[in-house]
Short mmCIF file of C-alpha atoms and ligand atoms in Angstrom, two decimals:
data_model
loop_
_atom_site.label_atom_id
_atom_site.label_comp_id
_atom_site.label_asym_id
_atom_site.label_seq_id
_atom_site.Cartn_x
_atom_site.Cartn_y
_atom_site.Cartn_z
CA MET A 1 137.99 -10.22 55.74
CA ALA A 2 137.16 -10.72 59.40
CA ASP A 3 139.87 -10.19 61.97
CA GLN A 4 142.02 -13.30 62.54
CA ARG A 5 141.90 -12.72 66.28
CA GLU A 6 138.16 -13.15 66.27
CA ASN A 7 138.30 -16.15 63.94
CA ALA A 8 141.01 -17.93 65.89
CA LEU A 9 139.20 -17.44 69.21
CA HIS A 10 135.99 -18.60 67.53
CA TYR A 11 137.80 -21.71 66.26
CA ALA A 12 139.20 -22.43 69.74
CA HIS A 13 135.81 -22.02 71.39
CA GLY A 14 134.15 -24.26 68.79
CA ASN A 15 136.76 -26.99 69.24
CA LYS A 16 136.82 -27.35 73.01
CA GLU A 17 135.71 -30.96 72.80
CA ASN A 18 138.41 -31.84 70.22
CA PHE A 19 141.08 -30.10 72.26
CA LEU A 20 140.01 -32.02 75.35
CA ASN A 21 140.18 -35.30 73.45
CA SER A 22 143.78 -34.59 72.41
CA PHE A 23 144.57 -33.71 76.00
CA LYS A 24 143.16 -37.04 77.21
CA GLU A 25 145.17 -38.91 74.57
CA ILE A 26 148.54 -37.58 75.69
CA LEU A 27 147.63 -37.92 79.38
CA ALA A 28 146.92 -41.62 78.88
CA ILE A 29 150.55 -42.35 77.97
CA PRO A 30 152.64 -43.04 81.11
CA SER A 31 155.79 -41.14 80.07
CA ILE A 32 157.62 -41.40 83.40
CA SER A 33 161.22 -40.38 82.73
CA THR A 34 162.85 -41.83 85.86
CA ASP A 35 161.71 -45.34 85.16
CA LYS A 36 163.43 -47.47 82.48
CA THR A 37 160.37 -49.70 82.06
CA HIS A 38 158.57 -46.69 80.56
CA ILE A 39 161.04 -46.12 77.70
CA PRO A 40 158.49 -47.35 75.10
CA ASP A 41 155.89 -44.93 76.54
CA ILE A 42 158.37 -42.07 76.35
CA GLN A 43 158.97 -42.95 72.70
CA ARG A 44 155.23 -43.09 72.01
CA THR A 45 154.72 -39.66 73.56
CA ALA A 46 157.52 -38.22 71.42
CA GLU A 47 155.86 -39.70 68.35
CA TRP A 48 152.47 -38.36 69.43
CA LEU A 49 153.95 -34.85 69.58
CA ALA A 50 155.71 -35.23 66.23
CA GLN A 51 152.34 -36.23 64.77
CA GLN A 52 150.70 -33.12 66.26
CA LEU A 53 153.40 -30.97 64.66
CA ARG A 54 152.77 -32.71 61.33
CA THR A 55 149.04 -31.95 61.59
CA LEU A 56 149.91 -28.31 62.22
CA GLY A 57 151.90 -28.23 58.97
CA MET A 58 155.27 -27.82 60.66
CA GLN A 59 158.46 -28.58 58.73
CA LYS A 60 161.77 -30.29 59.52
CA ILE A 61 160.04 -32.41 62.14
CA GLN A 62 162.56 -34.68 63.78
CA ILE A 63 162.82 -36.94 66.79
CA PHE A 64 166.42 -36.66 67.96
CA PRO A 65 167.69 -39.53 70.10
CA THR A 66 169.81 -38.52 73.12
CA ALA A 67 171.75 -40.60 75.67
CA GLN A 68 168.41 -41.02 77.44
CA HIS A 69 165.07 -39.73 76.12
CA PRO A 70 164.40 -38.20 72.70
CA ILE A 71 163.95 -34.53 71.82
CA VAL A 72 161.19 -33.53 69.37
CA TYR A 73 161.75 -30.61 67.00
CA GLY A 74 159.67 -28.90 64.34
CA GLU A 75 159.48 -25.43 62.79
CA CYS A 76 157.49 -23.13 60.55
CA LEU A 77 159.44 -20.13 59.31
CA ASP A 78 157.17 -18.78 56.59
CA VAL A 79 156.46 -15.26 57.82
CA ALA A 80 158.99 -12.78 56.48
CA ASP A 81 159.99 -9.98 58.88
CA ALA A 82 158.15 -11.50 61.85
CA PRO A 83 159.93 -12.61 65.03
CA THR A 84 160.94 -16.24 65.55
CA ILE A 85 159.73 -17.78 68.78
CA LEU A 86 161.08 -20.97 70.27
CA VAL A 87 158.34 -22.83 72.16
CA TYR A 88 159.63 -25.20 74.86
CA GLY A 89 157.83 -28.11 76.45
CA HIS A 90 158.60 -31.33 78.32
CA TYR A 91 156.52 -34.42 77.71
CA ASP A 92 157.88 -36.50 80.58
CA VAL A 93 156.13 -36.75 83.94
CA GLN A 94 157.02 -37.57 87.54
CA PRO A 95 156.52 -41.06 88.98
CA VAL A 96 153.07 -41.76 90.45
CA ASP A 97 153.91 -43.21 93.86
CA PRO A 98 152.23 -43.44 96.33
CA LEU A 99 149.79 -45.04 93.90
CA GLY A 100 147.33 -46.00 96.67
CA GLN A 101 146.56 -42.34 97.34
CA TRP A 102 145.21 -41.65 93.84
CA LYS A 103 141.42 -41.47 93.65
CA THR A 104 141.50 -42.24 89.91
CA GLY A 105 144.12 -43.99 87.77
CA PRO A 106 147.07 -41.64 87.13
CA PHE A 107 146.98 -42.49 83.41
CA ASP A 108 143.23 -42.79 83.14
CA PRO A 109 142.38 -39.09 82.71
CA THR A 110 139.16 -38.39 84.57
CA ILE A 111 137.07 -35.23 84.69
CA ILE A 112 135.58 -34.41 88.07
CA GLY A 113 133.79 -31.08 88.25
CA GLU A 114 135.96 -28.49 86.48
CA ASP A 115 139.19 -30.46 86.74
CA ILE A 116 140.87 -33.20 84.76
CA PHE A 117 142.88 -35.59 86.96
CA ALA A 118 145.98 -37.40 85.66
CA ARG A 119 149.75 -37.38 86.14
CA GLY A 120 151.15 -34.59 83.93
CA ALA A 121 147.79 -32.77 83.60
CA SER A 122 149.29 -29.59 85.06
CA ASP A 123 153.05 -30.36 84.86
CA MET A 124 153.07 -30.04 81.94
CA LYS A 125 151.24 -31.89 79.23
CA GLY A 126 148.35 -29.48 79.79
CA GLN A 127 150.59 -26.46 79.31
CA ALA A 128 152.25 -27.97 76.21
CA LEU A 129 148.79 -28.54 74.72
CA VAL A 130 147.86 -24.92 75.42
CA THR A 131 150.56 -23.82 72.98
CA LEU A 132 149.77 -26.54 70.41
CA LYS A 133 146.04 -25.77 70.42
CA ALA A 134 146.59 -22.01 70.24
CA VAL A 135 148.80 -22.56 67.21
CA GLU A 136 146.22 -24.92 65.68
CA SER A 137 143.59 -22.17 66.06
CA LEU A 138 145.84 -19.75 64.18
CA VAL A 139 146.90 -22.22 61.48
CA GLN A 140 143.22 -23.04 60.81
CA THR A 141 142.20 -19.40 60.49
CA GLY A 142 144.65 -17.87 58.06
CA GLY A 143 148.03 -19.04 59.26
CA LEU A 144 150.69 -18.22 61.82
CA PRO A 145 151.42 -14.52 62.38
CA VAL A 146 155.00 -15.30 63.52
CA ASN A 147 157.72 -17.89 62.96
CA ILE A 148 157.76 -20.80 65.38
CA LYS A 149 160.24 -23.46 66.44
CA TRP A 150 159.28 -26.23 68.86
CA LEU A 151 161.52 -28.02 71.30
CA PHE A 152 160.07 -30.83 73.41
CA GLU A 153 162.28 -32.78 75.77
CA GLY A 154 161.60 -35.98 77.72
CA GLU A 155 164.01 -35.50 80.63
CA GLU A 156 162.95 -32.35 82.47
CA GLU A 157 161.74 -34.20 85.53
CA VAL A 158 165.14 -35.84 85.90
CA GLY A 159 167.06 -32.56 85.57
CA SER A 160 167.45 -32.29 81.77
CA PRO A 161 170.82 -34.11 81.75
CA ASN A 162 171.18 -34.16 77.95
CA LEU A 163 169.43 -30.97 76.94
CA GLU A 164 172.31 -28.59 77.55
CA ARG A 165 174.58 -30.50 75.18
CA PHE A 166 171.80 -30.75 72.59
CA ILE A 167 171.21 -26.99 72.66
CA ALA A 168 174.94 -26.29 72.51
CA SER A 169 175.28 -28.46 69.41
CA HIS A 170 172.17 -27.08 67.65
CA THR A 171 172.48 -23.36 68.23
CA GLU A 172 171.76 -22.51 64.61
CA MET A 173 168.67 -24.69 64.40
CA LEU A 174 167.37 -23.20 67.67
CA ALA A 175 168.27 -19.57 66.93
CA CYS A 176 165.31 -17.33 67.76
CA ASP A 177 164.32 -13.90 69.02
CA PHE A 178 163.10 -15.30 72.31
CA ALA A 179 161.60 -18.42 73.85
CA VAL A 180 158.28 -19.09 75.53
CA ASN A 181 158.08 -21.60 78.31
CA PRO A 182 154.62 -22.58 79.60
CA ASP A 183 156.04 -25.05 82.20
CA SER A 184 154.65 -22.98 85.04
CA GLY A 185 151.55 -21.73 86.75
CA MET A 186 149.54 -18.87 88.20
CA ILE A 187 149.65 -17.68 91.79
CA GLY A 188 145.87 -18.15 91.92
CA ARG A 189 142.95 -18.66 89.61
CA GLU A 190 142.15 -14.95 89.46
CA TYR A 191 145.75 -13.85 89.08
CA PRO A 192 147.41 -14.03 85.67
CA THR A 193 151.11 -14.59 86.29
CA ILE A 194 154.43 -14.27 84.52
CA THR A 195 157.32 -16.08 86.22
CA TYR A 196 160.57 -14.11 85.96
CA GLY A 197 162.79 -16.07 88.32
CA LEU A 198 163.38 -19.79 88.88
CA ARG A 199 165.50 -21.43 91.51
CA GLY A 200 168.33 -23.79 90.62
CA LEU A 201 168.92 -27.20 92.11
CA ALA A 202 171.76 -29.30 93.49
CA TYR A 203 170.58 -32.81 94.33
CA PHE A 204 172.58 -35.50 96.17
CA GLU A 205 172.39 -38.95 97.61
CA ILE A 206 174.24 -39.34 100.91
CA ARG A 207 175.15 -42.81 102.15
CA ILE A 208 176.37 -43.57 105.65
CA TYR A 209 178.02 -46.93 106.34
CA GLY A 210 178.52 -48.41 109.80
CA PRO A 211 178.91 -52.09 110.73
CA ALA A 212 179.70 -54.65 108.02
CA HIS A 213 176.18 -56.07 108.42
CA ASP A 214 173.01 -55.45 110.46
CA LEU A 215 173.55 -56.08 114.19
CA HIS A 216 171.42 -57.12 117.16
CA SER A 217 170.68 -53.77 118.80
CA GLY A 218 170.86 -55.30 122.27
CA MET A 219 174.16 -57.11 121.83
CA PHE A 220 175.88 -54.21 120.09
CA GLY A 221 173.81 -51.13 120.98
CA GLY A 222 176.26 -48.92 122.89
CA VAL A 223 179.48 -49.81 121.14
CA VAL A 224 178.81 -48.85 117.50
CA HIS A 225 177.56 -45.57 116.06
CA ASN A 226 174.26 -46.40 114.39
CA PRO A 227 174.40 -45.11 110.77
CA ALA A 228 170.75 -44.05 110.96
CA ASN A 229 171.46 -42.03 114.12
CA ALA A 230 174.59 -40.59 112.50
CA LEU A 231 172.69 -39.57 109.37
CA ALA A 232 169.95 -37.94 111.47
CA GLU A 233 172.60 -36.00 113.45
CA LEU A 234 174.31 -34.80 110.29
CA ILE A 235 171.04 -33.72 108.71
CA ALA A 236 169.91 -31.97 111.89
CA GLY A 237 173.14 -29.96 111.85
CA MET A 238 172.50 -28.65 108.33
CA HIS A 239 170.22 -25.86 109.65
CA ASP A 240 170.86 -23.44 112.48
CA ASP A 241 168.29 -21.94 114.87
CA MET A 242 167.53 -19.16 112.39
CA GLY A 243 166.57 -21.65 109.69
CA ARG A 244 169.76 -20.92 107.78
CA VAL A 245 171.72 -23.62 105.97
CA THR A 246 175.07 -24.37 107.62
CA LEU A 247 177.05 -25.79 104.68
CA PRO A 248 180.30 -23.78 104.75
CA GLY A 249 180.12 -20.89 102.25
CA PHE A 250 176.52 -21.64 101.22
CA TYR A 251 175.44 -17.98 101.29
CA ASP A 252 178.69 -16.48 99.97
CA LYS A 253 177.42 -15.95 96.43
CA VAL A 254 173.71 -15.45 97.15
CA ARG A 255 172.50 -12.33 95.35
CA GLY A 256 170.64 -10.11 97.81
CA LEU A 257 167.19 -8.67 97.25
CA SER A 258 166.89 -4.99 96.43
CA LYS A 259 164.42 -2.83 98.32
CA GLU A 260 162.41 -2.42 95.09
CA GLU A 261 162.14 -6.16 94.55
CA ARG A 262 161.15 -6.79 98.15
CA ASP A 263 158.44 -4.15 97.87
CA GLU A 264 157.18 -5.72 94.68
CA LEU A 265 157.13 -9.25 96.10
CA ALA A 266 155.24 -7.87 99.10
CA ARG A 267 152.49 -6.68 96.75
CA LEU A 268 151.75 -10.20 95.47
CA PRO A 269 148.23 -11.23 96.47
CA VAL A 270 149.48 -14.39 98.22
CA ASN A 271 150.99 -14.38 101.67
CA GLU A 272 151.53 -16.55 104.74
CA SER A 273 147.90 -17.70 104.96
CA HIS A 274 148.09 -18.97 101.36
CA PHE A 275 151.04 -21.20 102.30
CA LEU A 276 149.27 -22.42 105.44
CA GLU A 277 146.20 -23.32 103.39
CA GLN A 278 148.13 -25.01 100.58
CA THR A 279 150.27 -27.12 102.89
CA GLY A 280 148.11 -27.97 105.89
CA VAL A 281 151.01 -27.43 108.33
CA PRO A 282 150.16 -26.04 111.78
CA ARG A 283 152.73 -23.28 111.43
CA LEU A 284 155.18 -22.05 108.77
CA TYR A 285 158.94 -22.55 109.11
CA GLY A 286 161.81 -20.85 107.35
CA GLU A 287 164.83 -18.60 107.29
CA SER A 288 164.09 -15.76 109.66
CA GLY A 289 163.98 -12.23 108.33
CA TYR A 290 162.23 -13.14 105.07
CA THR A 291 158.59 -13.38 103.99
CA ALA A 292 157.18 -16.63 102.63
CA ASN A 293 157.32 -15.34 99.03
CA GLU A 294 160.97 -14.43 99.53
CA GLN A 295 161.77 -17.72 101.25
CA THR A 296 160.41 -19.79 98.36
CA GLY A 297 161.34 -17.56 95.42
CA ALA A 298 164.48 -15.67 96.31
CA ARG A 299 166.30 -17.51 99.11
CA PRO A 300 168.15 -20.83 98.89
CA THR A 301 166.97 -23.85 100.87
CA LEU A 302 168.00 -27.41 101.76
CA ASP A 303 165.57 -30.30 102.10
CA VAL A 304 165.64 -34.04 102.62
CA ASN A 305 163.62 -35.62 99.82
CA GLY A 306 163.86 -39.19 101.05
CA LEU A 307 165.28 -41.31 103.86
CA LEU A 308 166.01 -45.00 104.00
CA SER A 309 167.51 -47.19 106.69
CA GLY A 310 166.93 -50.20 108.89
CA PHE A 311 163.65 -51.91 109.53
CA THR A 312 160.52 -50.17 108.23
CA GLY A 313 158.12 -53.10 107.97
CA GLU A 314 155.16 -53.89 110.20
CA GLY A 315 155.82 -54.46 113.89
CA SER A 316 159.20 -54.14 115.53
CA LYS A 317 162.63 -55.58 114.82
CA THR A 318 165.56 -54.78 117.09
CA VAL A 319 168.38 -54.03 114.72
CA ILE A 320 171.24 -51.62 114.18
CA PRO A 321 171.26 -51.10 110.42
CA ALA A 322 174.49 -51.46 108.48
CA TRP A 323 173.83 -48.35 106.44
CA ALA A 324 171.54 -45.35 105.94
CA MET A 325 170.75 -43.23 102.94
CA ALA A 326 169.22 -39.80 102.35
CA LYS A 327 168.21 -38.06 99.15
CA LEU A 328 168.87 -34.42 99.80
CA SER A 329 168.55 -31.35 97.62
CA THR A 330 169.24 -27.65 97.77
CA ARG A 331 167.25 -25.04 95.85
CA LEU A 332 169.58 -22.33 94.65
CA VAL A 333 169.29 -18.66 93.75
CA PRO A 334 171.55 -16.43 91.65
CA ASP A 335 174.62 -16.57 91.77
CA GLN A 336 175.11 -19.92 93.50
CA ASP A 337 176.84 -22.68 91.54
CA PRO A 338 175.62 -26.29 91.96
CA LYS A 339 179.20 -27.60 91.65
CA GLU A 340 180.32 -25.36 94.48
CA VAL A 341 177.40 -26.52 96.62
CA HIS A 342 178.62 -30.09 96.06
CA GLN A 343 182.03 -29.04 97.44
CA GLN A 344 180.34 -27.28 100.37
CA LEU A 345 178.44 -30.45 101.24
CA LEU A 346 181.67 -32.49 101.12
CA ARG A 347 183.36 -29.95 103.39
CA TYR A 348 180.41 -30.04 105.82
CA LEU A 349 180.68 -33.84 106.04
CA GLU A 350 184.47 -33.75 106.40
CA GLN A 351 184.06 -31.33 109.30
CA ASN A 352 181.08 -32.98 110.99
CA ALA A 353 181.05 -36.70 110.29
CA ARG A 354 182.81 -38.64 113.01
CA ALA A 355 185.46 -41.30 112.44
CA ASP A 356 183.08 -44.04 113.64
CA ILE A 357 181.21 -44.14 110.32
CA ARG A 358 182.09 -43.97 106.61
CA TRP A 359 180.19 -41.73 104.20
CA GLU A 360 179.78 -41.17 100.50
CA VAL A 361 178.05 -38.45 98.43
CA ILE A 362 176.68 -39.12 94.96
CA PRO A 363 175.79 -35.93 93.08
CA LEU A 364 172.57 -36.29 91.06
CA ALA A 365 170.81 -33.44 89.19
CA GLY A 366 172.16 -29.89 89.22
CA ASN A 367 171.36 -26.62 87.49
CA PRO A 368 171.82 -22.95 88.34
CA ALA A 369 168.98 -20.49 89.02
CA SER A 370 167.81 -17.95 86.45
CA ILE A 371 166.32 -14.48 86.38
CA SER A 372 164.66 -13.24 83.18
CA ASP A 373 164.40 -9.82 81.61
CA ARG A 374 160.95 -8.40 82.31
CA ASN A 375 160.81 -5.79 79.57
CA ASN A 376 161.41 -7.52 76.28
CA GLN A 377 159.02 -7.78 73.36
CA GLY A 378 157.88 -11.25 74.40
CA VAL A 379 157.00 -10.29 77.97
CA GLN A 380 155.12 -7.24 76.71
CA ALA A 381 153.11 -9.33 74.25
CA MET A 382 152.30 -11.86 76.98
CA ALA A 383 151.39 -9.21 79.56
CA LYS A 384 149.00 -7.65 77.07
CA ALA A 385 147.47 -11.05 76.20
CA LEU A 386 146.94 -11.88 79.88
CA GLU A 387 145.36 -8.51 80.49
CA THR A 388 143.01 -9.00 77.53
CA VAL A 389 141.84 -12.41 78.77
CA TRP A 390 141.80 -11.88 82.55
CA GLY A 391 140.98 -8.19 82.58
CA LYS A 392 143.89 -7.35 84.85
CA ARG A 393 147.62 -6.76 84.61
CA PRO A 394 149.68 -9.89 85.30
CA TYR A 395 151.63 -10.43 88.52
CA PHE A 396 155.36 -11.06 88.23
CA LYS A 397 156.63 -13.79 90.49
CA ARG A 398 159.84 -15.61 91.36
CA GLU A 399 159.17 -19.33 91.37
CA GLY A 400 160.69 -21.72 93.87
CA GLY A 401 160.74 -24.64 91.41
CA SER A 402 163.33 -25.18 88.71
CA ILE A 403 163.24 -25.24 84.92
CA PRO A 404 166.85 -25.85 83.85
CA VAL A 405 166.29 -24.94 80.20
CA VAL A 406 165.57 -21.27 80.95
CA GLY A 407 169.15 -20.72 82.14
CA ASP A 408 170.55 -23.00 79.43
CA MET A 409 168.91 -20.87 76.74
CA GLN A 410 170.25 -17.66 78.28
CA ARG A 411 173.79 -19.03 78.36
CA LEU A 412 173.87 -21.01 75.10
CA LEU A 413 171.47 -19.15 72.78
CA GLY A 414 171.62 -15.71 74.38
CA VAL A 415 167.83 -15.56 74.56
CA GLU A 416 165.31 -14.81 77.26
CA SER A 417 162.25 -16.95 77.98
CA VAL A 418 158.74 -15.74 78.70
CA VAL A 419 157.66 -18.19 81.40
CA CYS A 420 153.87 -18.33 81.54
CA GLY A 421 151.64 -21.32 82.15
CA PHE A 422 148.23 -22.07 83.63
CA GLY A 423 148.77 -24.50 86.49
CA LEU A 424 147.27 -23.60 89.86
CA PRO A 425 148.82 -23.88 93.33
CA ASP A 426 146.47 -26.71 94.31
CA ASP A 427 147.13 -28.84 91.20
CA ASN A 428 149.04 -31.47 93.26
CA VAL A 429 152.03 -31.43 90.93
CA HIS A 430 154.52 -34.23 91.74
CA ALA A 431 151.87 -35.62 94.16
CA PRO A 432 148.88 -37.98 93.98
CA ASN A 433 145.73 -36.64 92.25
CA GLU A 434 147.47 -34.17 89.97
CA LYS A 435 144.93 -32.13 88.06
CA GLN A 436 144.45 -29.25 85.66
CA ASN A 437 141.58 -26.81 86.02
CA LEU A 438 139.85 -26.90 82.63
CA PRO A 439 138.25 -23.41 82.50
CA THR A 440 141.72 -22.01 83.25
CA TRP A 441 143.21 -24.26 80.57
CA TYR A 442 140.82 -22.91 77.93
CA LEU A 443 141.62 -19.34 78.98
CA GLY A 444 145.28 -20.28 78.59
CA ILE A 445 144.66 -21.25 74.97
CA ASP A 446 142.94 -17.90 74.36
CA THR A 447 145.91 -16.16 75.98
CA TYR A 448 148.44 -17.81 73.69
CA ILE A 449 146.30 -16.96 70.64
CA HIS A 450 146.43 -13.29 71.69
CA PHE A 451 150.12 -13.57 72.51
CA PHE A 452 151.13 -14.80 69.05
CA LEU A 453 148.89 -12.22 67.36
CA ASN A 454 150.33 -9.44 69.54
CA LEU A 455 153.74 -10.25 68.04
CA LYS A 456 152.60 -9.81 64.45
CA PRO A 457 154.65 -7.00 62.90
N1 BES B 1 157.14 -27.31 86.06
C1 BES B 1 158.05 -27.64 87.12
C2 BES B 1 158.68 -26.42 87.76
C3 BES B 1 157.63 -25.53 88.38
C4 BES B 1 157.01 -25.98 89.51
C5 BES B 1 157.28 -24.34 87.81
C6 BES B 1 155.99 -25.21 90.07
C7 BES B 1 156.28 -23.58 88.37
C8 BES B 1 155.63 -24.02 89.50
C9 BES B 1 159.11 -28.55 86.57
O1 BES B 1 158.62 -29.54 85.73
C10 BES B 1 159.76 -29.27 87.72
O2 BES B 1 159.11 -29.83 88.54
N2 BES B 1 161.06 -29.24 87.74
C11 BES B 1 161.83 -29.95 88.68
C12 BES B 1 163.22 -29.81 88.10
C13 BES B 1 164.28 -30.66 88.61
C14 BES B 1 164.02 -32.13 88.50
C15 BES B 1 165.57 -30.29 87.91
C16 BES B 1 161.74 -29.33 90.05
O3 BES B 1 161.60 -28.10 90.19
O4 BES B 1 161.80 -30.10 91.02
MN1 MN B 2 157.19 -29.11 84.47
#
């Protein structure tokens, strides 16, 4: 009997067209989790995934309703003595605005050159399909070499508000040896990557209230504190000259970087010029004393994500707005606690907001950072798979983005995640013209085929 590895790879290479068609199908469903008008699309995507699991011969397939968007589960536990791997994915996507900047319809998947363009192509319908199509290749060529459980959520892009409770109340169903999480990317096309750290998040809306209603800025300019000015002053005060965040106590629990880790991060093949290229800024900015890789992966930050106040239409209108609003978030590192950061923000405003305005803080998403073990069986199997496919040892990186479930699984299931996906830095995730590089996507499928086979006892 021929080797299953060969057969499964052969199957994958012979079914590229079919795999791509599935990919286009799921990309065409606008499963935007922030937007209530897309609830039917969210439901359709969940059903699409359940159907995929059915086709793969999975058992106990269920769509679990939650307070918001459903969770899809399925399993196949037929291989005695083999490890059980929990595969995570999220099927929701970010909103598409500004729609005018898309060159093709965000839900009309379009191939241009080597890339497929659509919202969710990289983050992360593409990565979810990598795991599904790798498993299909194994199922069609002799069966799974390991036991698999699937967990797909529809709320990752809004901070996974219901997932923690779901995991806590289904610990037996989700019990596993370790998890794999492909909701991630590579540091560059030539650089296979395993992500071992993710930042946490504490997200807020700040509202500043001034006069009871908008005022003529000539009649009243000079006697009232303009809420937009006040908000700008408060935000400006949140960083000092060294690029450090000034919320009281913000750095108290920040875990420092060891010399070894700094040396390792310094060896990554991306550096300042990579960030200049990817962003188009004239010059980088950040906390002094740290490299760009450290600033994004291992240091906490604070950013305004949105601002709203006053007149923003065409032309000019002389007005003092009655209120101003900012969406503001902090990215956290171990061992910061999002709830404590909320208190720190309140304290900052108590100390710095003047009595001539009123303010309010509404906490939105929050999750702590996570660091994963780099030496377990799963990481070893993935490192070997990446080396087989790319011909070089993978790089280990700390990611600046957040995937709340990785920490949830550590705390609630006591399991580590192998975080490895095939997005690229220029995929425009969360931005117009999101894409997935297709040659990289196919190599990703090969990688997961090797990964599962490497775990065969
Ligand atoms: N897949 C991303 C996280 C990510 C980004 C991993 C870039 C690797 C590279 C994830 O879907 C995401 O965007 N998460 C949100 C989480 C938040 C809403 C809690 C994020 O990081 O902003
Ligand atoms: Mn994602």
